[in-house]
Amino acid sequence: MIGFVAGFESALPEGMSLAEPVRALMTWLEDGGQAFTSTSTGKRFLNVHPVAHIDGVWSHLSFQTDPEFMTYWAGNDALNARVAVLARCGGDGSVLAQWQSAGGPQYVFLGSEGDAFLLTDDPVAFVQIVTMGYYSIEERATLEATPERNWTDFNGPDPWPEPRAVKEWVEAQFAVRYPACGAALMAGAAENGFGAWLDRQTG
């Protein structure tokens, strides 16, 4: 069977590729046994918060492809060539994606209720957002809270299973430190150029 990362890259639109930090994270996760097959959908996914077994998966964040996502999200087949889902991030169906903009690849959020905004153009910042320990990212406000608060909002007093192993790997690999919340990694993303671009494509 083809490896998860190799299969993932082959499913990306023509001319689009993974940035090296994103590929490095995915390879580390795959080598660590985090590629699973969903028992409900039969679809392969790459868990971003390492666990010993699929039954221990506790977060909605996982790398997985959806080549036709923009067809049903925006009703526009052509957008699938410019926007590629990289990860599911919310229990409501929200995703994180790579947008091939005129200025180069950028990372964006697409919500189940039609919300869309830019996260960052920095692949290392994207890696940090994905791995910092959020349970379910469903809106911009999620990233303004800490991952621990996000966990508590959904799971009550159960202890937050902080993903220390992947965070320590990211910090050592890229010489970075994690801020308290994802919003701190979104510097320069206040002006929603992605949303404006989408409006032009679908208006």
C-alpha positions as a LaTeX table, in Angstrom:
\begin{tabular}{lrrr}
\hline
Residue & $x$ (\AA) & $y$ (\AA) & $z$ (\AA) \\
\hline
Met1 & 0.00 & 0.00 & 0.00 \\
Ile2 & 1.25 & 3.48 & $-0.84$ \\
Gly3 & 2.34 & 5.47 & 2.20 \\
Phe4 & $-0.03$ & 8.07 & 3.62 \\
Val5 & 2.13 & 11.11 & 2.85 \\
Ala6 & 2.93 & 9.92 & $-0.68$ \\
Gly7 & $-0.75$ & 9.28 & $-1.36$ \\
Phe8 & $-1.71$ & 12.62 & 0.15 \\
Glu9 & 0.70 & 14.52 & $-2.08$ \\
Ser10 & $-0.44$ & 12.67 & $-5.18$ \\
Ala11 & $-4.01$ & 13.81 & $-4.47$ \\
Leu12 & $-3.09$ & 17.51 & $-4.42$ \\
Pro13 & $-4.08$ & 19.64 & $-7.43$ \\
Glu14 & $-1.60$ & 19.87 & $-10.28$ \\
Gly15 & 1.11 & 22.40 & $-9.48$ \\
Met16 & 0.47 & 22.35 & $-5.73$ \\
Ser17 & 2.83 & 20.75 & $-3.22$ \\
Leu18 & 3.34 & 20.55 & 0.51 \\
Ala19 & 5.74 & 23.00 & 2.10 \\
Glu20 & 8.70 & 21.19 & 3.63 \\
Pro21 & 7.71 & 21.90 & 7.29 \\
Val22 & 4.24 & 20.45 & 6.66 \\
Arg23 & 5.68 & 17.42 & 4.87 \\
Ala24 & 8.21 & 16.90 & 7.67 \\
Leu25 & 5.45 & 16.91 & 10.30 \\
Met26 & 3.31 & 14.51 & 8.32 \\
Thr27 & 6.24 & 12.16 & 7.76 \\
Trp28 & 7.08 & 12.20 & 11.48 \\
Leu29 & 3.48 & 11.40 & 12.34 \\
Glu30 & 3.28 & 8.59 & 9.78 \\
Asp31 & 6.58 & 7.12 & 10.97 \\
Gly32 & 5.13 & 7.27 & 14.50 \\
Gly33 & 2.15 & 5.11 & 13.58 \\
Gln34 & $-0.49$ & 7.84 & 13.36 \\
Ala35 & $-1.97$ & 6.88 & 9.97 \\
Phe36 & $-5.33$ & 5.24 & 10.64 \\
Thr37 & $-8.42$ & 4.16 & 8.72 \\
Ser38 & $-11.74$ & 5.46 & 10.01 \\
Thr39 & $-14.01$ & 2.67 & 11.19 \\
Ser40 & $-17.07$ & 4.67 & 10.16 \\
Thr41 & $-16.07$ & 6.04 & 6.74 \\
Gly42 & $-13.23$ & 3.74 & 5.66 \\
Lys43 & $-11.17$ & 6.83 & 4.85 \\
Arg44 & $-7.50$ & 7.10 & 5.80 \\
Phe45 & $-6.41$ & 9.97 & 8.03 \\
Leu46 & $-3.26$ & 11.10 & 9.81 \\
Asn47 & $-3.86$ & 11.89 & 13.46 \\
Val48 & $-1.98$ & 15.03 & 14.56 \\
His49 & $-1.97$ & 14.42 & 18.34 \\
Pro50 & $-0.14$ & 11.10 & 18.74 \\
Val51 & $-1.88$ & 8.20 & 20.48 \\
Ala52 & $-1.09$ & 4.52 & 20.95 \\
His53 & $-4.18$ & 3.24 & 19.14 \\
Ile54 & $-7.03$ & 4.58 & 17.01 \\
Asp55 & $-9.40$ & 4.19 & 19.97 \\
Gly56 & $-7.36$ & 6.84 & 21.78 \\
Val57 & $-7.85$ & 9.58 & 19.16 \\
Trp58 & $-9.25$ & 12.54 & 21.10 \\
Ser59 & $-9.15$ & 15.51 & 18.70 \\
His60 & $-11.03$ & 16.35 & 15.51 \\
Leu61 & $-7.79$ & 17.56 & 13.88 \\
Ser62 & $-6.34$ & 15.17 & 11.31 \\
Phe63 & $-4.65$ & 15.40 & 7.94 \\
Gln64 & $-6.89$ & 14.07 & 5.18 \\
Thr65 & $-7.73$ & 14.95 & 1.61 \\
Asp66 & $-11.02$ & 16.02 & 0.05 \\
Pro67 & $-10.32$ & 16.87 & $-3.62$ \\
Glu68 & $-13.89$ & 18.01 & $-4.36$ \\
Phe69 & $-14.44$ & 20.04 & $-1.20$ \\
Met70 & $-14.81$ & 23.41 & $-2.95$ \\
Thr71 & $-17.47$ & 21.96 & $-5.26$ \\
Tyr72 & $-19.92$ & 21.45 & $-2.43$ \\
Trp73 & $-18.61$ & 24.20 & $-0.13$ \\
Ala74 & $-18.67$ & 27.00 & $-2.73$ \\
Gly75 & $-20.51$ & 25.43 & $-5.66$ \\
Asn76 & $-17.51$ & 26.05 & $-7.91$ \\
Asp77 & $-15.54$ & 23.14 & $-9.37$ \\
Ala78 & $-12.74$ & 25.40 & $-10.61$ \\
Leu79 & $-11.79$ & 26.39 & $-7.06$ \\
Asn80 & $-10.60$ & 22.84 & $-6.35$ \\
Ala81 & $-7.47$ & 23.67 & $-8.37$ \\
Arg82 & $-6.62$ & 26.61 & $-6.09$ \\
Val83 & $-7.82$ & 25.48 & $-2.65$ \\
Ala84 & $-6.87$ & 22.04 & $-1.31$ \\
Val85 & $-8.03$ & 20.63 & 2.00 \\
Leu86 & $-5.09$ & 19.63 & 4.19 \\
Ala87 & $-6.87$ & 18.79 & 7.42 \\
Arg88 & $-10.22$ & 18.32 & 9.05 \\
Cys89 & $-10.27$ & 20.52 & 12.12 \\
Gly90 & $-13.82$ & 20.59 & 13.52 \\
Gly91 & $-16.51$ & 18.21 & 14.57 \\
Asp92 & $-18.84$ & 20.31 & 12.43 \\
Gly93 & $-16.91$ & 19.59 & 9.22 \\
Ser94 & $-14.67$ & 22.67 & 9.23 \\
Val95 & $-11.32$ & 22.32 & 7.46 \\
Leu96 & $-7.88$ & 23.85 & 7.14 \\
Ala97 & $-6.68$ & 24.23 & 3.57 \\
Gln98 & $-3.85$ & 25.46 & 1.37 \\
Trp99 & $-4.79$ & 28.34 & $-0.92$ \\
Gln100 & $-2.58$ & 28.78 & $-3.95$ \\
Ser101 & $-2.78$ & 32.57 & $-4.12$ \\
Ala102 & $-1.12$ & 34.82 & $-6.69$ \\
Gly103 & 1.52 & 35.60 & $-4.06$ \\
Gly104 & 2.21 & 31.97 & $-3.18$ \\
Pro105 & 0.72 & 29.33 & $-0.89$ \\
Gln106 & $-1.25$ & 30.46 & 2.16 \\
Tyr107 & $-3.12$ & 28.56 & 4.85 \\
Val108 & $-6.81$ & 29.18 & 5.41 \\
Phe109 & $-9.86$ & 28.13 & 7.43 \\
Leu110 & $-13.15$ & 27.11 & 5.82 \\
Gly111 & $-16.07$ & 26.66 & 8.19 \\
Ser112 & $-19.19$ & 24.56 & 7.91 \\
Glu113 & $-21.34$ & 27.70 & 8.08 \\
Gly114 & $-19.52$ & 29.48 & 5.25 \\
Asp115 & $-16.92$ & 31.32 & 7.35 \\
Ala116 & $-13.56$ & 31.68 & 5.59 \\
Phe117 & $-10.41$ & 33.46 & 6.67 \\
Leu118 & $-6.64$ & 33.49 & 6.31 \\
Leu119 & $-4.54$ & 31.84 & 8.99 \\
Thr120 & $-0.96$ & 32.48 & 7.89 \\
Asp121 & 1.45 & 32.28 & 4.97 \\
Asp122 & 4.10 & 30.71 & 7.23 \\
Pro123 & 4.12 & 26.89 & 7.05 \\
Val124 & 5.80 & 26.59 & 10.46 \\
Ala125 & 3.07 & 28.71 & 12.05 \\
Phe126 & 0.52 & 26.47 & 10.34 \\
Val127 & 2.25 & 23.40 & 11.79 \\
Gln128 & 2.06 & 24.97 & 15.25 \\
Ile129 & $-1.64$ & 25.81 & 14.93 \\
Val130 & $-2.41$ & 22.24 & 13.87 \\
Thr131 & $-0.41$ & 20.60 & 16.66 \\
Met132 & $-0.89$ & 22.87 & 19.67 \\
Gly133 & $-3.70$ & 20.76 & 21.09 \\
Tyr134 & $-7.07$ & 22.07 & 19.98 \\
Tyr135 & $-9.96$ & 19.63 & 20.30 \\
Ser136 & $-12.17$ & 21.20 & 17.61 \\
Ile137 & $-11.58$ & 24.39 & 15.60 \\
Glu138 & $-14.96$ & 25.60 & 14.33 \\
Glu139 & $-14.58$ & 29.39 & 14.13 \\
Arg140 & $-12.08$ & 32.23 & 14.48 \\
Ala141 & $-12.97$ & 32.65 & 18.17 \\
Thr142 & $-11.64$ & 29.14 & 18.85 \\
Leu143 & $-8.13$ & 30.31 & 18.02 \\
Glu144 & $-8.44$ & 33.24 & 20.42 \\
Ala145 & $-8.83$ & 30.75 & 23.28 \\
Thr146 & $-6.18$ & 28.39 & 24.58 \\
Pro147 & $-6.32$ & 24.76 & 23.48 \\
Glu148 & $-6.97$ & 23.77 & 27.09 \\
Arg149 & $-9.98$ & 26.11 & 27.26 \\
Asn150 & $-11.23$ & 24.70 & 23.95 \\
Trp151 & $-10.97$ & 21.20 & 25.40 \\
Thr152 & $-12.85$ & 22.21 & 28.56 \\
Asp153 & $-15.62$ & 23.87 & 26.56 \\
Phe154 & $-16.38$ & 20.52 & 24.91 \\
Asn155 & $-15.33$ & 18.01 & 27.55 \\
Gly156 & $-15.89$ & 19.66 & 30.91 \\
Pro157 & $-13.56$ & 18.83 & 33.79 \\
Asp158 & $-11.78$ & 15.90 & 32.13 \\
Pro159 & $-8.03$ & 16.69 & 32.04 \\
Trp160 & $-6.74$ & 18.13 & 28.76 \\
Pro161 & $-4.43$ & 15.54 & 27.11 \\
Glu162 & $-1.75$ & 18.03 & 26.06 \\
Pro163 & 0.11 & 16.61 & 23.03 \\
Arg164 & 3.59 & 17.09 & 24.48 \\
Ala165 & 5.42 & 14.68 & 22.16 \\
Val166 & 4.49 & 16.41 & 18.91 \\
Lys167 & 4.93 & 19.88 & 20.42 \\
Glu168 & 8.41 & 19.01 & 21.66 \\
Trp169 & 9.30 & 17.65 & 18.21 \\
Val170 & 8.06 & 20.82 & 16.49 \\
Glu171 & 9.96 & 23.05 & 18.92 \\
Ala172 & 13.20 & 21.14 & 18.39 \\
Gln173 & 12.77 & 20.79 & 14.62 \\
Phe174 & 11.94 & 24.41 & 13.86 \\
Ala175 & 13.47 & 26.28 & 16.84 \\
Val176 & 10.12 & 27.79 & 17.88 \\
Arg177 & 8.02 & 28.06 & 21.02 \\
Tyr178 & 4.27 & 27.71 & 21.26 \\
Pro179 & 2.22 & 30.77 & 22.25 \\
Ala180 & $-0.83$ & 30.47 & 24.49 \\
Cys181 & $-3.30$ & 30.42 & 21.61 \\
Gly182 & $-3.48$ & 30.04 & 17.85 \\
Ala183 & $-4.44$ & 33.66 & 17.22 \\
Ala184 & $-0.92$ & 34.69 & 18.25 \\
Leu185 & 0.39 & 32.83 & 15.18 \\
Met186 & $-1.90$ & 34.69 & 12.80 \\
Ala187 & 0.14 & 37.91 & 12.59 \\
Gly188 & $-0.55$ & 39.67 & 9.31 \\
Ala189 & $-3.77$ & 37.75 & 8.73 \\
Ala190 & $-6.11$ & 40.43 & 10.05 \\
Glu191 & $-6.98$ & 41.62 & 6.55 \\
Asn192 & $-8.95$ & 38.78 & 5.06 \\
Gly193 & $-7.60$ & 38.66 & 1.52 \\
Phe194 & $-8.79$ & 35.09 & 1.20 \\
Gly195 & $-12.39$ & 36.02 & 1.91 \\
Ala196 & $-12.21$ & 38.86 & $-0.62$ \\
Trp197 & $-10.74$ & 36.51 & $-3.23$ \\
Leu198 & $-13.50$ & 33.97 & $-2.62$ \\
Asp199 & $-16.14$ & 36.67 & $-3.01$ \\
Arg200 & $-14.70$ & 37.56 & $-6.41$ \\
Gln201 & $-14.71$ & 33.93 & $-7.54$ \\
Thr202 & $-18.24$ & 33.18 & $-6.40$ \\
Gly203 & $-19.95$ & 36.57 & $-6.67$ \\
\hline
\end{tabular}
